[in-house]
XYZ file of N, CA, C and O in Angstrom:
536
model
N 125.045 171.478 142.836
C 124.571 169.643 143.104
C 122.727 170.113 143.926
O 122.890 170.366 144.766
N 121.846 169.066 143.224
C 120.641 169.293 144.053
C 120.756 168.447 145.376
O 121.385 167.363 145.357
N 119.712 168.553 146.081
C 119.570 167.855 147.473
C 118.743 166.595 147.008
O 117.653 166.508 146.474
N 118.977 165.625 147.203
C 118.256 164.215 147.112
C 116.977 164.250 147.299
O 117.188 164.623 148.936
N 115.878 163.714 147.029
C 114.787 164.160 147.300
C 113.823 162.558 147.967
O 114.488 161.604 147.450
N 113.417 162.959 148.898
C 112.969 161.274 149.731
C 111.406 161.201 149.646
O 111.007 160.221 149.707
N 110.595 162.109 149.698
C 109.353 162.129 149.916
C 108.480 161.827 148.198
O 109.056 162.445 147.091
N 107.659 160.773 148.547
C 107.189 159.728 147.307
C 106.568 160.877 146.164
O 106.618 160.694 144.970
N 105.725 161.878 146.770
C 104.738 162.493 145.742
C 105.837 163.591 145.302
O 105.705 164.102 144.381
N 107.000 164.354 145.579
C 108.180 164.973 145.124
C 108.681 164.466 144.293
O 108.998 164.924 142.887
N 109.070 162.866 144.464
C 109.513 162.141 143.431
C 108.908 162.157 142.276
O 109.463 161.963 141.292
N 107.628 161.749 142.468
C 106.923 161.502 141.419
C 106.537 162.555 140.243
O 106.550 162.726 139.553
N 106.178 163.643 141.594
C 105.898 164.935 140.346
C 107.564 165.503 139.747
O 106.881 166.228 138.681
N 108.341 165.293 140.213
C 109.566 165.499 139.419
C 110.513 164.771 138.651
O 111.449 164.764 138.234
N 109.670 163.421 138.120
C 110.265 162.348 138.128
C 111.363 162.638 136.402
O 112.359 162.579 136.227
N 110.849 163.272 135.535
C 111.005 164.083 134.503
C 111.895 162.882 133.341
O 112.744 162.804 133.408
N 111.134 161.823 133.018
C 111.440 160.535 132.644
C 112.252 161.363 131.075
O 111.527 162.042 130.452
N 113.222 160.802 130.690
C 114.076 160.900 129.647
C 114.762 159.931 128.807
O 115.324 159.042 129.275
N 114.441 159.838 127.715
C 114.705 158.443 126.668
C 116.214 158.777 126.325
O 116.273 159.741 125.599
N 117.139 158.127 126.464
C 118.360 158.166 125.795
C 118.301 157.585 124.532
O 117.400 156.657 124.369
N 119.039 158.095 123.591
C 119.576 157.592 122.427
C 120.238 156.364 122.557
O 121.067 155.817 123.158
N 119.783 155.348 121.169
C 120.390 153.999 121.124
C 119.798 152.923 121.633
O 118.524 152.983 122.469
N 120.235 151.617 121.185
C 119.840 150.478 121.698
C 120.948 150.078 122.865
O 122.111 150.062 122.583
N 120.298 149.428 123.843
C 120.997 149.085 125.105
C 120.987 147.181 125.238
O 119.930 147.020 125.139
N 121.960 146.589 125.520
C 121.876 145.172 125.433
C 122.405 144.662 127.023
O 123.462 145.435 127.283
N 122.040 143.594 127.403
C 122.715 143.038 128.852
C 123.851 141.886 128.008
O 123.387 141.160 127.170
N 124.738 141.571 128.781
C 126.146 140.713 128.304
C 126.593 140.157 129.365
O 126.667 140.962 130.784
N 127.143 139.073 129.719
C 127.974 138.764 130.841
C 129.274 138.292 130.198
O 129.691 137.887 128.991
N 130.367 139.226 130.606
C 131.747 138.957 130.059
C 132.917 138.251 130.979
O 132.547 138.302 132.128
N 133.493 137.389 130.429
C 134.415 136.321 131.383
C 135.684 137.394 131.554
O 135.915 138.653 130.706
N 136.734 136.896 132.387
C 137.704 137.559 132.448
C 138.762 137.810 131.119
O 139.507 138.583 131.571
N 138.676 136.920 130.620
C 139.460 137.090 129.307
C 138.928 137.974 128.282
O 139.672 138.190 127.183
N 137.758 138.760 128.472
C 137.193 139.496 127.574
C 137.903 140.866 128.085
O 137.515 141.285 128.999
N 138.508 141.799 126.880
C 139.206 143.006 127.361
C 138.186 144.130 126.855
O 137.946 144.550 125.429
N 136.981 144.437 127.669
C 136.120 145.274 127.258
C 136.258 146.875 127.983
O 136.473 146.658 129.345
N 137.126 147.865 127.150
C 137.166 149.082 127.958
C 136.310 149.480 128.610
O 135.270 149.575 128.528
N 136.438 150.267 129.780
C 135.584 150.796 130.457
C 134.529 151.952 129.804
O 133.564 151.923 130.363
N 135.463 152.534 129.275
C 134.766 153.700 128.871
C 133.657 153.425 127.532
O 132.606 153.807 126.954
N 133.562 151.818 127.367
C 132.653 151.380 126.501
C 131.161 150.769 128.000
O 130.127 150.306 126.728
N 131.559 150.539 128.601
C 130.523 150.035 129.780
C 129.542 151.197 130.379
O 129.821 152.221 130.670
N 128.207 150.733 129.929
C 127.256 152.160 130.829
C 126.875 151.273 132.295
O 126.661 152.166 133.180
N 126.935 150.050 132.624
C 126.905 149.779 133.913
C 127.004 148.321 133.944
O 127.627 147.548 133.222
N 127.686 148.091 135.120
C 128.065 146.588 135.623
C 127.302 146.070 136.938
O 126.847 146.878 138.041
N 127.499 144.472 137.319
C 127.096 143.868 138.130
C 127.900 142.972 138.621
O 127.845 141.804 137.416
N 128.435 142.705 139.451
C 129.485 141.284 139.554
C 128.351 140.070 140.285
O 128.071 140.489 141.314
N 128.275 139.382 139.358
C 127.843 138.036 139.725
C 128.487 136.689 139.676
O 129.649 136.631 139.033
N 127.964 135.613 140.240
C 128.824 134.548 140.425
C 128.788 134.087 138.905
O 129.958 133.260 138.611
N 128.536 133.966 137.827
C 128.508 133.462 136.707
C 129.792 134.336 135.702
O 130.027 134.130 134.859
N 129.936 135.382 136.581
C 130.896 136.565 135.488
C 130.033 137.842 135.659
O 129.441 138.212 136.526
N 131.222 138.755 135.285
C 130.394 140.234 134.986
C 129.203 140.729 133.982
O 129.429 140.777 132.972
N 128.011 140.734 134.601
C 126.871 141.658 133.965
C 127.360 142.755 133.454
O 127.540 143.793 134.310
N 127.137 143.453 132.319
C 127.277 144.240 131.730
C 126.069 144.855 130.986
O 125.339 144.513 130.545
N 126.147 146.454 131.130
C 124.959 146.949 130.161
C 126.133 147.912 128.970
O 126.609 148.897 129.659
N 125.683 147.474 127.949
C 126.325 148.195 126.633
C 125.351 148.351 125.578
O 124.831 147.888 125.644
N 125.952 149.295 124.823
C 125.126 149.878 123.330
C 125.222 148.385 122.581
O 125.763 147.752 122.806
N 123.925 148.101 121.987
C 124.094 147.370 120.973
C 125.256 147.243 120.120
O 125.741 146.295 119.614
N 125.557 148.304 119.729
C 126.691 148.262 118.744
C 128.228 147.696 119.437
O 128.826 147.029 119.082
N 128.225 148.179 120.852
C 129.522 147.642 121.497
C 129.404 146.132 121.688
O 130.595 145.449 121.139
N 128.058 145.841 121.971
C 128.187 144.284 122.075
C 128.246 143.590 120.580
O 128.942 142.632 120.776
N 128.351 144.111 119.613
C 128.022 143.470 118.341
C 129.971 143.323 118.110
O 130.394 142.719 117.452
N 130.591 144.784 118.382
C 131.894 144.705 118.038
C 132.940 144.281 118.825
O 133.986 143.719 118.250
N 132.351 143.781 120.123
C 133.269 143.083 120.727
C 132.462 141.509 120.865
O 133.198 140.490 121.779
N 131.455 140.836 120.105
C 130.932 139.859 119.926
C 130.318 139.320 121.138
O 131.081 137.959 121.854
N 129.785 140.133 121.821
C 129.180 139.497 123.328
C 127.947 139.181 122.818
O 127.324 139.062 122.368
N 127.773 137.692 123.989
C 126.405 136.800 123.745
C 125.587 138.320 124.482
O 125.412 138.187 125.917
N 124.298 139.196 123.611
C 123.901 139.925 124.483
C 122.540 139.617 124.573
O 121.917 138.539 123.744
N 121.655 139.926 125.300
C 120.401 139.546 125.688
C 119.781 140.924 125.886
O 120.350 141.985 126.414
N 118.241 140.922 125.737
C 117.161 142.165 126.215
C 117.617 143.198 125.249
O 118.347 144.410 126.009
N 117.043 143.342 124.436
C 117.576 144.593 123.260
C 116.265 145.654 124.160
O 115.281 145.611 124.062
N 117.022 146.522 124.247
C 116.208 147.881 125.564
C 116.487 149.174 125.252
O 117.254 149.303 124.607
N 115.603 150.006 125.355
C 115.941 151.379 125.521
C 116.402 151.939 127.076
O 115.720 151.395 128.024
N 116.716 152.883 127.066
C 117.213 153.384 128.387
C 116.698 154.597 128.762
O 116.858 155.475 127.986
N 115.700 154.826 130.073
C 115.378 155.947 130.398
C 115.746 155.969 131.779
O 115.631 155.581 132.588
N 115.831 157.205 132.014
C 116.450 158.246 133.097
C 115.586 158.713 133.816
O 114.893 159.789 132.887
N 115.108 158.825 134.950
C 114.393 159.637 135.618
C 115.416 160.620 136.176
O 116.137 160.977 136.971
N 115.021 161.643 135.719
C 115.902 162.906 136.319
C 115.975 163.801 137.327
O 117.020 164.154 137.942
N 114.809 163.226 138.187
C 114.969 163.474 139.649
C 115.662 163.184 140.363
O 116.453 161.931 140.065
N 116.527 164.011 141.294
C 117.714 163.180 142.114
C 117.092 162.562 143.305
O 116.765 163.028 144.492
N 117.070 161.247 143.083
C 115.995 160.820 144.118
C 117.109 160.057 145.186
O 118.137 159.736 144.911
N 116.668 159.829 146.501
C 117.412 159.585 147.427
C 117.659 158.125 147.432
O 116.758 157.575 147.435
N 118.544 157.389 147.891
C 118.792 156.121 147.782
C 118.046 155.512 149.037
O 117.646 154.164 148.602
N 117.696 156.281 149.832
C 116.827 155.529 151.323
C 115.454 155.990 150.705
O 114.298 155.929 151.583
N 114.969 156.325 149.441
C 113.640 156.886 149.285
C 112.631 155.462 149.366
O 113.487 154.528 148.625
N 111.664 155.511 149.489
C 110.808 154.490 149.349
C 109.377 154.593 148.661
O 108.812 155.639 148.796
N 109.541 153.626 148.289
C 108.044 153.657 146.968
C 107.844 153.851 145.613
O 107.061 153.894 144.878
N 109.188 154.651 145.286
C 109.451 155.089 143.387
C 109.641 154.072 142.712
O 108.745 153.824 141.583
N 110.252 153.174 143.021
C 110.471 151.685 142.137
C 109.093 151.350 141.972
O 108.792 150.798 141.069
N 108.527 150.853 143.044
C 106.767 150.437 143.152
C 106.132 150.882 142.413
O 105.371 150.210 141.617
N 106.168 152.342 142.349
C 105.117 153.462 141.828
C 105.239 152.972 140.345
O 104.591 152.898 139.250
N 106.579 152.966 139.900
C 106.510 153.005 138.289
C 106.678 151.605 137.650
O 106.691 151.479 136.982
N 107.152 150.632 138.802
C 107.367 149.081 138.031
C 105.602 148.962 137.960
O 105.260 147.920 136.739
N 104.632 149.538 138.602
C 103.382 148.865 138.642
C 102.805 149.355 137.537
O 101.923 148.625 137.060
N 102.947 150.855 137.243
C 102.329 151.287 135.798
C 102.652 150.929 134.768
O 102.257 150.360 133.891
N 103.994 150.577 134.958
C 104.684 149.431 133.459
C 104.188 148.710 133.460
O 103.910 148.010 132.328
N 103.854 147.484 134.374
C 103.677 146.311 134.286
C 102.199 146.456 133.862
O 101.792 145.569 133.091
N 101.310 147.411 134.706
C 99.908 147.452 134.154
C 99.651 147.665 132.576
O 98.751 147.146 132.255
N 100.522 148.228 131.738
C 101.057 149.025 130.806
C 101.570 147.692 129.867
O 101.861 147.411 128.694
N 102.210 146.149 130.563
C 102.749 145.312 129.764
C 104.039 145.298 129.586
O 104.117 145.024 128.663
N 104.683 146.437 130.112
C 105.903 146.459 130.066
C 107.122 146.034 131.000
O 106.685 146.593 131.972
N 107.997 145.208 130.718
C 108.998 144.509 131.494
C 109.944 145.764 132.137
O 109.965 146.664 131.131
N 110.338 146.164 132.979
C 111.387 147.185 133.528
C 112.704 146.646 134.524
O 112.242 145.649 135.383
N 113.483 146.694 134.295
C 114.934 146.598 134.840
C 115.453 147.706 135.299
O 115.997 148.852 134.392
N 115.902 147.732 136.636
C 116.109 149.256 137.342
C 117.164 149.174 137.871
O 118.215 148.152 138.255
N 118.252 149.972 137.139
C 119.770 150.768 137.601
C 119.625 151.848 138.863
O 119.356 152.958 137.954
N 119.948 151.606 140.190
C 119.856 152.900 140.617
C 121.569 153.442 140.437
O 122.228 152.828 141.194
N 121.548 154.917 140.275
C 122.891 155.618 140.708
C 122.878 156.092 141.616
O 121.757 156.514 142.329
N 124.013 156.974 141.995
C 123.961 158.173 143.185
C 122.929 159.010 142.865
O 122.669 159.497 144.000
N 122.399 159.418 141.908
C 121.860 160.668 141.690
C 120.299 160.512 140.969
O 119.312 160.972 141.042
N 119.971 159.222 139.984
C 119.002 159.023 139.279
C 118.452 157.438 139.449
O 119.783 156.867 139.983
N 117.122 157.462 139.085
C 117.340 155.952 138.917
C 117.112 155.569 137.318
O 116.697 156.856 136.526
N 117.365 154.725 136.590
C 117.615 154.449 135.214
C 116.545 152.836 135.009
O 116.929 151.943 135.531
N 115.795 153.196 134.057
C 114.696 152.333 133.632
C 115.115 151.393 132.117
O 115.204 152.253 131.377
N 114.973 150.040 132.212
C 115.375 149.941 130.607
C 114.315 148.838 130.509
O 113.873 148.110 131.302
N 113.833 149.283 129.343
C 112.424 148.879 129.025
C 112.789 147.910 127.849
O 113.494 148.195 126.602
N 111.770 147.247 127.190
C 111.960 146.376 125.692
C 111.911 147.593 124.925
O 111.243 148.733 124.687
N 112.884 147.645 123.663
C 113.454 148.909 122.943
C 112.185 149.007 122.009
O 111.757 150.033 121.980
N 111.178 147.800 122.005
C 109.657 148.285 120.708
C 109.145 148.953 121.848
O 108.079 149.319 121.184
N 109.109 148.795 123.175
C 108.135 149.744 123.890
C 108.214 150.863 124.752
O 107.712 151.428 125.544
N 109.636 151.327 124.041
C 110.339 152.699 124.693
C 109.180 153.806 124.654
O 109.218 154.645 125.526
N 108.678 154.325 123.635
C 107.556 155.320 123.686
C 106.490 155.035 124.329
O 106.003 156.090 125.129
N 105.888 154.195 124.360
C 104.904 153.859 125.436
C 105.301 153.872 127.049
O 104.399 154.092 127.489
N 106.324 153.443 127.592
C 106.992 153.386 128.576
C 107.045 154.714 128.679
O 106.807 155.221 130.037
N 107.448 155.638 127.939
C 107.988 156.689 128.295
C 106.940 157.785 128.706
O 106.600 158.629 129.679
N 105.484 156.933 127.621
C 104.119 157.898 127.741
C 103.706 157.720 129.069
O 103.321 158.443 129.793
N 103.956 156.302 129.715
C 102.970 155.959 130.662
C 104.017 156.458 131.771
O 103.092 156.881 133.021
N 104.973 156.999 132.035
C 105.892 157.531 133.079
C 105.334 158.640 132.957
O 105.686 159.293 134.097
N 105.376 159.554 132.184
C 105.154 161.092 132.204
C 103.113 160.977 132.409
O 103.034 161.739 133.185
N 102.429 160.049 132.405
C 101.454 160.652 132.546
C 101.131 159.613 134.309
O 100.548 160.541 135.267
N 102.240 158.973 134.869
C 102.519 159.169 136.496
C 102.944 159.863 137.148
O 102.619 160.216 137.975
N 103.963 160.732 136.618
C 104.566 162.302 136.485
C 103.224 163.153 136.906
O 103.307 164.155 137.625
N 102.528 163.104 136.139
C 101.498 164.293 135.744
C 100.329 163.825 136.775
O 99.082 164.767 136.686
N 100.312 162.579 137.528
C 99.035 162.148 138.206
C 97.883 161.562 137.857
O 96.753 161.325 138.103
N 98.248 161.412 136.374
C 97.371 160.786 135.352
C 96.654 159.372 135.548
O 96.101 158.660 134.885
N 97.977 158.485 136.314
C 98.127 156.984 136.477
C 97.381 156.450 137.766
O 97.477 157.406 138.581
């Protein structure tokens, strides 16, 4: 297991953005929907229901009302959950490139969902940031 990194310059240099295969979407599921946990990529409990991130194929097969067709980029650096500035740095350069981003923080990595059609531009932009070119 790696040690979490807090230093912003180390985080940026070690980001190693990786594009996951597939198309991901957000949906809100009610308590009466029987969605197996192994089909769910991420969740957030909200007043309106359980927000889930699933593949587009899962959303279609369970007839979920999905939003935001997206690509999933994982930053492979082991970021400390108390690190300051990483999200601000990558959201700034993505914003400047006209790319919206939605961030999910895991215990080990940051995950960024971007519009599917802008996946390659987002990956290129993040790699430039990593290499100090932004």
